[in-house]
Short mmCIF file of C-alpha atoms in Angstrom, two decimals:
data_model
loop_
_atom_site.label_atom_id
_atom_site.label_comp_id
_atom_site.label_asym_id
_atom_site.label_seq_id
_atom_site.Cartn_x
_atom_site.Cartn_y
_atom_site.Cartn_z
CA MET A 1170 41.04 120.29 43.22
CA ILE A 1171 41.31 124.01 42.49
CA ILE A 1172 43.17 124.45 39.20
CA GLN A 1173 45.79 127.07 40.01
CA THR A 1174 49.26 126.88 38.53
CA ASN A 1175 52.63 127.02 40.25
CA CYS A 1176 51.20 127.27 43.77
CA LEU A 1177 53.93 125.03 45.17
CA ARG A 1178 56.69 127.12 43.62
CA ARG A 1179 55.03 130.26 44.91
CA TYR A 1180 54.88 128.69 48.39
CA ALA A 1181 58.58 127.81 48.22
CA SER A 1182 59.43 131.30 47.09
CA LEU A 1183 57.70 132.75 50.13
CA VAL A 1184 59.55 130.41 52.47
CA GLY A 1185 63.03 131.32 51.39
CA SER A 1186 62.99 135.05 51.14
CA LEU A 1187 64.70 136.75 54.10
CA ALA A 1188 67.86 135.92 56.03
CA LEU A 1189 66.49 138.18 58.79
CA ILE A 1190 63.88 135.59 59.61
CA VAL A 1191 66.39 132.79 59.83
CA ALA A 1192 68.52 134.80 62.21
CA SER A 1193 65.62 135.17 64.62
CA THR A 1194 64.67 131.48 64.58
CA ALA A 1195 68.24 130.22 64.62
CA HIS A 1196 69.01 132.20 67.76
CA GLY A 1197 66.25 130.78 69.89
CA ALA A 1198 63.06 132.59 68.91
CA THR A 1199 59.95 130.70 70.03
CA SER A 1200 56.40 130.55 68.72
CA ALA A 1201 55.36 133.06 71.36
CA ASP A 1202 58.17 135.40 70.31
CA LEU A 1203 57.05 135.42 66.70
CA VAL A 1204 53.38 135.67 67.49
CA GLY A 1205 54.30 138.64 69.67
CA GLN A 1206 56.02 140.26 66.71
CA VAL A 1207 53.06 139.65 64.38
CA ALA A 1208 50.45 140.94 66.84
CA PRO A 1209 51.36 144.64 66.44
CA LEU A 1210 50.92 144.29 62.69
CA ALA A 1211 47.45 142.79 63.14
CA LYS A 1212 46.51 145.54 65.60
CA ALA A 1213 47.73 148.23 63.24
CA THR A 1214 45.66 146.71 60.45
CA GLN A 1215 42.55 146.67 62.65
CA GLN A 1216 43.08 150.35 63.45
CA GLY A 1217 43.13 151.21 59.76
CA MET A 1218 46.88 151.59 59.46
CA VAL A 1219 47.73 149.79 56.24
CA PRO A 1220 51.12 148.01 56.50
CA SER A 1221 53.53 148.26 53.60
CA ALA A 1222 54.10 145.33 51.26
CA ASP A 1223 57.53 144.86 52.83
CA GLU A 1224 56.08 144.70 56.37
CA ARG A 1225 53.36 142.26 55.34
CA LEU A 1226 55.84 139.96 53.62
CA ARG A 1227 58.27 139.95 56.52
CA GLU A 1228 55.63 139.14 59.13
CA GLU A 1229 53.86 136.49 57.08
CA LEU A 1230 57.19 134.84 56.29
CA LYS A 1231 58.08 134.63 59.97
CA VAL A 1232 54.90 132.72 60.75
CA LEU A 1233 55.21 130.47 57.70
CA LEU A 1234 58.86 129.68 58.36
CA LEU A 1235 58.25 128.90 62.02
CA ASP A 1236 55.42 126.54 61.08
CA MET A 1237 57.65 124.70 58.60
CA ILE A 1238 60.52 124.33 61.09
CA GLU A 1239 58.26 123.02 63.83
CA SER A 1240 56.52 120.59 61.45
CA GLY A 1241 59.86 119.13 60.33
CA ALA A 1242 59.59 120.33 56.74
CA PHE A 1243 63.36 120.97 56.65
CA GLY A 1244 64.28 117.54 57.97
CA SER A 1245 66.65 116.87 60.84
CA PRO A 1246 69.19 119.74 60.66
CA SER A 1247 68.88 122.42 63.31
CA PRO A 1248 67.65 125.84 62.13
CA ALA A 1249 71.22 127.14 62.34
CA ASN A 1250 72.24 124.66 59.62
CA ILE A 1251 69.31 125.19 57.27
CA ASP A 1252 70.51 126.51 53.95
CA LEU A 1253 68.02 127.17 51.19
CA ALA A 1254 68.58 129.23 48.06
CA ILE A 1255 65.66 129.95 45.75
CA ASP A 1256 66.17 131.22 42.25
CA ALA A 1257 63.17 131.36 39.94
CA PRO A 1258 62.58 133.26 36.73
CA ARG A 1259 59.72 135.67 36.17
CA GLN A 1260 56.63 133.52 35.81
CA ARG A 1261 52.97 133.71 34.93
CA ILE A 1262 50.48 132.55 37.58
CA SER A 1263 47.24 131.40 35.97
CA SER A 1264 44.00 130.55 37.77
CA LEU A 1265 41.00 128.90 36.16
CA GLY A 1266 39.03 129.01 39.40
CA VAL A 1267 37.15 125.74 39.11
CA LEU A 1268 36.71 122.91 41.61
CA VAL A 1269 36.48 119.48 39.92
CA ASP A 1270 36.12 115.95 41.23
CA SER A 1271 39.63 114.54 40.80
CA SER A 1272 39.33 111.84 43.49
CA GLY A 1273 40.23 108.98 41.13
CA SER A 1274 39.71 107.24 37.80
CA GLU A 1275 36.16 106.16 38.62
CA ALA A 1276 35.06 109.71 39.40
CA ALA A 1277 36.52 110.89 36.09
CA ARG A 1278 35.50 107.94 33.93
CA ASN A 1279 33.44 110.13 31.61
CA GLY A 1280 35.23 113.42 32.26
CA LEU A 1281 35.68 115.90 35.09
CA ARG A 1282 32.60 116.88 37.08
CA VAL A 1283 32.51 120.55 38.10
CA LEU A 1284 31.77 120.87 41.82
CA GLY A 1285 31.93 124.65 41.92
CA THR A 1286 33.54 127.78 40.55
CA THR A 1287 35.23 130.78 42.16
CA PRO A 1288 32.89 133.81 42.09
CA GLY A 1289 34.16 136.23 39.49
CA GLY A 1290 36.87 133.80 38.35
CA SER A 1291 37.80 132.77 34.82
CA ALA A 1292 35.68 129.60 34.83
CA GLN A 1293 32.57 131.46 35.93
CA ARG A 1294 33.11 134.19 33.33
CA MET A 1295 33.45 131.55 30.61
CA GLY A 1296 30.15 130.03 31.65
CA LEU A 1297 31.19 126.86 33.47
CA GLN A 1298 28.66 125.85 36.12
CA SER A 1299 28.43 123.45 39.02
CA GLY A 1300 27.25 120.09 37.73
CA ASP A 1301 28.85 120.46 34.29
CA LEU A 1302 30.83 117.50 32.98
CA ILE A 1303 34.01 118.61 31.17
CA THR A 1304 34.75 115.98 28.52
CA ALA A 1305 37.58 117.72 26.63
CA VAL A 1306 39.80 120.80 26.77
CA ASN A 1307 41.27 122.26 23.58
CA GLY A 1308 40.46 119.01 21.79
CA SER A 1309 42.13 116.71 24.35
CA GLY A 1310 39.66 114.18 25.71
CA LEU A 1311 39.34 113.84 29.48
CA SER A 1312 37.40 110.58 29.73
CA GLY A 1313 38.84 107.12 30.44
CA LEU A 1314 42.35 108.36 31.30
CA GLY A 1315 42.75 106.45 34.57
CA GLU A 1316 44.71 107.62 37.59
CA SER A 1317 47.95 109.54 37.92
CA GLU A 1318 50.83 108.26 40.07
CA ALA A 1319 49.54 110.46 42.89
CA GLY A 1320 46.22 108.57 42.84
CA MET A 1321 44.17 111.45 41.44
CA ALA A 1322 42.35 111.48 38.12
CA GLN A 1323 44.78 111.80 35.21
CA ALA A 1324 42.18 113.99 33.53
CA ALA A 1325 42.79 116.63 36.21
CA VAL A 1326 46.53 116.53 35.46
CA ILE A 1327 45.81 117.13 31.77
CA LEU A 1328 43.46 119.99 32.62
CA ARG A 1329 46.10 121.65 34.78
CA GLU A 1330 48.71 121.31 32.02
CA LYS A 1331 46.37 122.93 29.51
CA VAL A 1332 45.68 125.82 31.87
CA ASP A 1333 49.41 126.24 32.60
CA GLY A 1334 50.27 126.38 28.92
CA ALA A 1335 47.40 128.53 27.70
CA GLY A 1336 49.04 131.91 28.22
CA ASN A 1337 46.89 134.51 26.43
CA ASP A 1338 45.29 131.93 24.14
CA PRO A 1339 41.67 130.97 24.79
CA LEU A 1340 40.70 127.63 26.27
CA ARG A 1341 37.84 125.64 24.73
CA PHE A 1342 35.86 123.28 26.96
CA ASP A 1343 33.55 120.56 25.63
CA VAL A 1344 30.86 120.26 28.28
CA VAL A 1345 27.80 118.12 28.94
CA ARG A 1346 25.12 120.01 30.89
CA ASN A 1347 21.80 118.40 31.74
CA GLY A 1348 22.45 115.75 29.12
CA LYS A 1349 23.17 118.27 26.33
CA ALA A 1350 26.58 118.83 24.71
CA MET A 1351 27.84 122.40 24.51
CA VAL A 1352 31.06 124.41 24.27
CA VAL A 1353 32.32 127.20 26.52
CA SER A 1354 35.54 129.10 25.97
CA GLY A 1355 37.57 132.07 27.14
CA VAL A 1356 40.96 133.32 28.27
CA VAL A 1357 42.26 132.37 31.72
CA ALA A 1358 43.13 135.30 33.97
CA SER A 1359 46.81 135.39 34.88
CA THR A 1360 49.29 137.54 36.77
CA TRP A 1361 53.04 137.88 36.34
CA ILE A 1362 55.18 137.62 39.46
CA PRO A 1363 58.75 138.96 39.41
CA ALA A 1364 61.91 136.88 39.27
CA VAL A 1365 62.98 135.53 42.66
CA HIS A 1366 66.46 135.43 44.13
CA LEU A 1367 66.15 134.61 47.82
CA ARG A 1368 68.41 133.15 50.49
CA LEU A 1369 67.52 131.30 53.69
CA GLY A 1370 70.28 130.84 56.27
CA ASP A 1371 74.01 131.40 56.23
CA GLY A 1372 74.84 128.18 54.44
CA PHE A 1373 76.24 124.87 55.64
CA ALA A 1374 79.79 124.00 54.59
CA VAL A 1375 79.45 120.36 53.53
CA ALA A 1376 82.78 120.03 51.77
CA SER A 1377 86.20 121.64 52.11
CA ALA A 1378 89.85 120.92 51.48
CA ASP A 1379 89.87 118.68 54.57
CA ASN A 1380 87.49 116.06 53.19
CA ARG A 1381 88.51 115.78 49.53
CA VAL A 1382 88.62 112.45 47.78
CA ALA A 1383 92.03 111.21 46.75
CA GLY A 1384 93.38 112.90 43.65
CA SER A 1385 91.33 116.08 43.97
CA ALA A 1386 93.02 119.33 43.13
CA GLU A 1387 94.41 121.56 45.81
CA ALA A 1388 91.87 123.89 47.32
CA GLN A 1389 91.82 127.49 46.21
CA ASP A 1390 90.95 130.50 48.33
CA GLY A 1391 87.26 131.28 48.74
CA CYS A 1392 84.14 129.20 48.23
CA GLY A 1393 81.26 128.64 45.85
CA ARG A 1394 77.91 126.84 45.90
CA VAL A 1395 76.07 124.01 44.21
CA SER A 1396 72.27 124.37 44.01
CA ILE A 1397 69.72 121.63 43.31
CA PHE A 1398 66.71 123.93 43.53
CA ASP A 1399 64.57 122.84 40.60
CA VAL A 1400 64.23 125.64 38.07
CA ALA A 1401 65.73 123.62 35.21
CA PRO A 1402 63.93 124.22 31.88
CA ARG A 1403 62.11 121.07 30.77
CA GLN A 1404 62.20 122.21 27.14
CA GLN A 1405 65.95 121.62 27.30
CA SER A 1406 65.40 118.08 28.69
CA LEU A 1407 66.66 119.23 32.10
CA HIS A 1408 65.03 117.86 35.26
CA ALA A 1409 65.37 117.79 39.03
CA ALA A 1410 68.31 116.03 40.67
CA THR A 1411 69.19 114.94 44.22
CA LEU A 1412 72.64 115.30 45.74
CA ILE A 1413 73.63 112.04 47.45
CA SER A 1414 77.17 112.89 48.57
CA ILE A 1415 79.99 115.37 48.07
CA ASP A 1416 83.52 113.98 47.79
CA GLY A 1417 82.21 110.70 49.16
CA ARG A 1418 80.82 112.34 52.27
CA ARG A 1419 77.16 111.97 53.10
CA SER A 1420 75.89 114.84 55.22
CA PRO A 1421 72.47 115.55 56.74
CA PHE A 1422 71.20 117.00 53.48
CA GLY A 1423 67.52 116.99 54.48
CA GLY A 1424 65.91 120.31 53.64
CA GLN A 1425 68.94 121.72 51.80
CA THR A 1426 68.95 122.83 48.20
CA SER A 1427 72.20 124.84 48.29
CA PHE A 1428 75.60 123.56 49.39
CA ARG A 1429 78.65 125.69 50.16
CA LEU A 1430 81.92 124.21 48.88
CA SER A 1431 85.51 125.38 49.10
CA ALA A 1432 86.91 126.55 45.78
CA GLY A 1433 88.61 123.74 43.89
CA THR A 1434 87.68 120.34 42.48
CA HIS A 1435 84.82 118.30 43.98
CA VAL A 1436 83.11 115.03 43.08
CA LEU A 1437 79.30 115.00 43.34
CA THR A 1438 77.25 111.81 43.58
CA VAL A 1439 73.84 112.48 42.04
CA ALA A 1440 70.46 110.78 41.64
CA GLU A 1441 67.85 111.78 39.07
CA ARG A 1442 64.32 112.92 39.88
CA ILE A 1443 62.88 112.94 36.36
CA GLU A 1444 59.09 112.98 36.39
CA SER A 1445 57.64 109.66 35.22
CA ARG A 1446 55.59 111.27 32.47
CA TYR A 1447 58.81 112.10 30.61
CA LEU A 1448 59.96 108.46 30.56
CA PRO A 1449 58.75 105.66 28.23
CA PHE A 1450 59.15 102.93 30.90
CA ASN A 1451 57.47 102.44 34.26
CA ASP A 1452 58.89 102.99 37.73
CA ARG A 1453 59.24 99.25 38.35
CA LEU A 1454 61.82 98.99 35.56
CA ARG A 1455 63.35 102.28 36.60
CA ASN A 1456 63.87 101.18 40.20
CA SER A 1457 65.15 97.73 39.21
CA ASN A 1458 68.37 99.32 37.95
CA THR A 1459 70.16 98.79 41.27
CA SER A 1460 73.66 98.37 39.81
CA GLU A 1461 74.01 102.05 38.81
CA PRO A 1462 71.36 104.04 40.69
CA TYR A 1463 73.64 107.06 41.05
CA LYS A 1464 76.14 108.87 38.84
CA THR A 1465 79.12 111.07 39.62
CA LEU A 1466 80.02 114.47 38.29
CA THR A 1467 83.37 116.21 38.84
CA ILE A 1468 83.21 119.99 38.94
CA HIS A 1469 85.77 122.72 39.48
CA VAL A 1470 84.27 125.29 41.85
CA ALA A 1471 85.36 128.89 41.40
CA ALA A 1472 85.07 131.40 44.23
CA ASN A 1473 81.77 133.31 44.50
CA THR A 1474 80.06 131.21 41.85
CA THR A 1475 76.86 129.20 42.14
CA TYR A 1476 76.41 126.09 39.99
CA LEU A 1477 72.92 124.82 39.19
CA LEU A 1478 72.79 121.02 39.07
CA ALA A 1479 70.20 119.02 37.10
CA ALA A 1480 69.52 115.62 35.56
CA LYS A 1481 69.61 115.71 31.76
CA LEU A 1482 67.32 113.30 29.91
CA ASN A 1483 69.23 111.88 26.95
CA GLN A 1484 66.53 111.86 24.29
CA ASP A 1485 68.50 109.55 21.97
CA ARG A 1486 68.83 106.92 24.74
CA ARG A 1487 65.64 107.52 26.72
CA ASN A 1488 64.54 103.86 26.34
CA GLU A 1489 67.75 102.46 27.88
CA TRP A 1490 66.73 101.96 31.49
CA ARG A 1491 68.94 98.95 32.28
CA ASP A 1492 72.21 100.82 32.59
CA GLY A 1493 70.77 104.25 33.38
CA ALA A 1494 71.93 105.56 30.01
CA TYR A 1495 68.76 107.63 29.72
CA TRP A 1496 70.16 110.39 31.96
CA GLU A 1497 73.29 112.12 33.15
CA PRO A 1498 74.10 114.78 35.77
CA VAL A 1499 74.99 118.20 34.39
CA ILE A 1500 75.74 121.74 35.53
CA TRP A 1501 73.33 123.66 33.35
CA LYS A 1502 73.94 127.18 34.62
CA GLU A 1503 76.56 129.22 36.49
CA THR A 1504 75.86 132.52 38.23
CA SER A 1505 78.09 134.97 40.08
CA GLU A 1506 77.06 135.08 43.73
CA SER A 1507 78.91 135.90 46.93
CA CYS A 1508 79.60 132.82 49.02
CA THR A 1509 80.45 134.55 52.28
CA PRO A 1510 77.84 134.31 55.08
#
């Protein structure tokens, strides 16, 4: 495992950046078409003509997006119905540059074994070497921690969290090298990437005045959006949520994180996706709560407004798994954004 923070979010940010790309794929562009568009860029590079950052991003996004569509990453909807909105704050990308054996609890019984370091990277500059056994980071022990839910060593999860949260503060590693205990320390190199506000597709109208539940308010002119893209701040006990239905209607939601709604009142059916490490009970108890697996939230959608949906962890009731009292769906942020395609 290479310890590098936020790589998944960075990957998602790349995927969702340009509506231009969606237009080409949604109107019948094939793999050959896109490869044909990328080839001139590669040729220009070979001839010493350096492409601009904008050109590089556009071409790389075309290839990445095509690969994701063909691999089924967006689920069953056709490319014309893919709707993805990505909003992410400015963020720090930190890279320790160390490869450790995170294959399971047995491999990390006594700590994390260093398999290699990136030449010139932070780990190498600090003095970490292949063969070192990292037993603690900033005073947190890494031995005997077992496996994470993903089946990897929990020690590697702790190491990643420490790197993510280090900022400009130094990291201290307790290391065993050739049977001798020692300490290495240093600051992890990091880079700031700008805030992201990207749109993929023209949007998919999943709810309108024609499919309201009984008792809903009359529709207003215009439309707004509900987004489940996960940028909710954990320090505010806000976590990812999944949209199950809108006004009682289940649509092919696979691959969507943004949903266009007519202005007016709508009823959302929501499921929580709170990470297990934030909960005091295990997933067996969590999943046994079949009587109330989902919760509803009624919202009044204003025209040209995007509503960010999340699952709020109720800290004062976080142990109450039986009735799902530990969480509730909330709109945690509203932003002004045009809804028209």
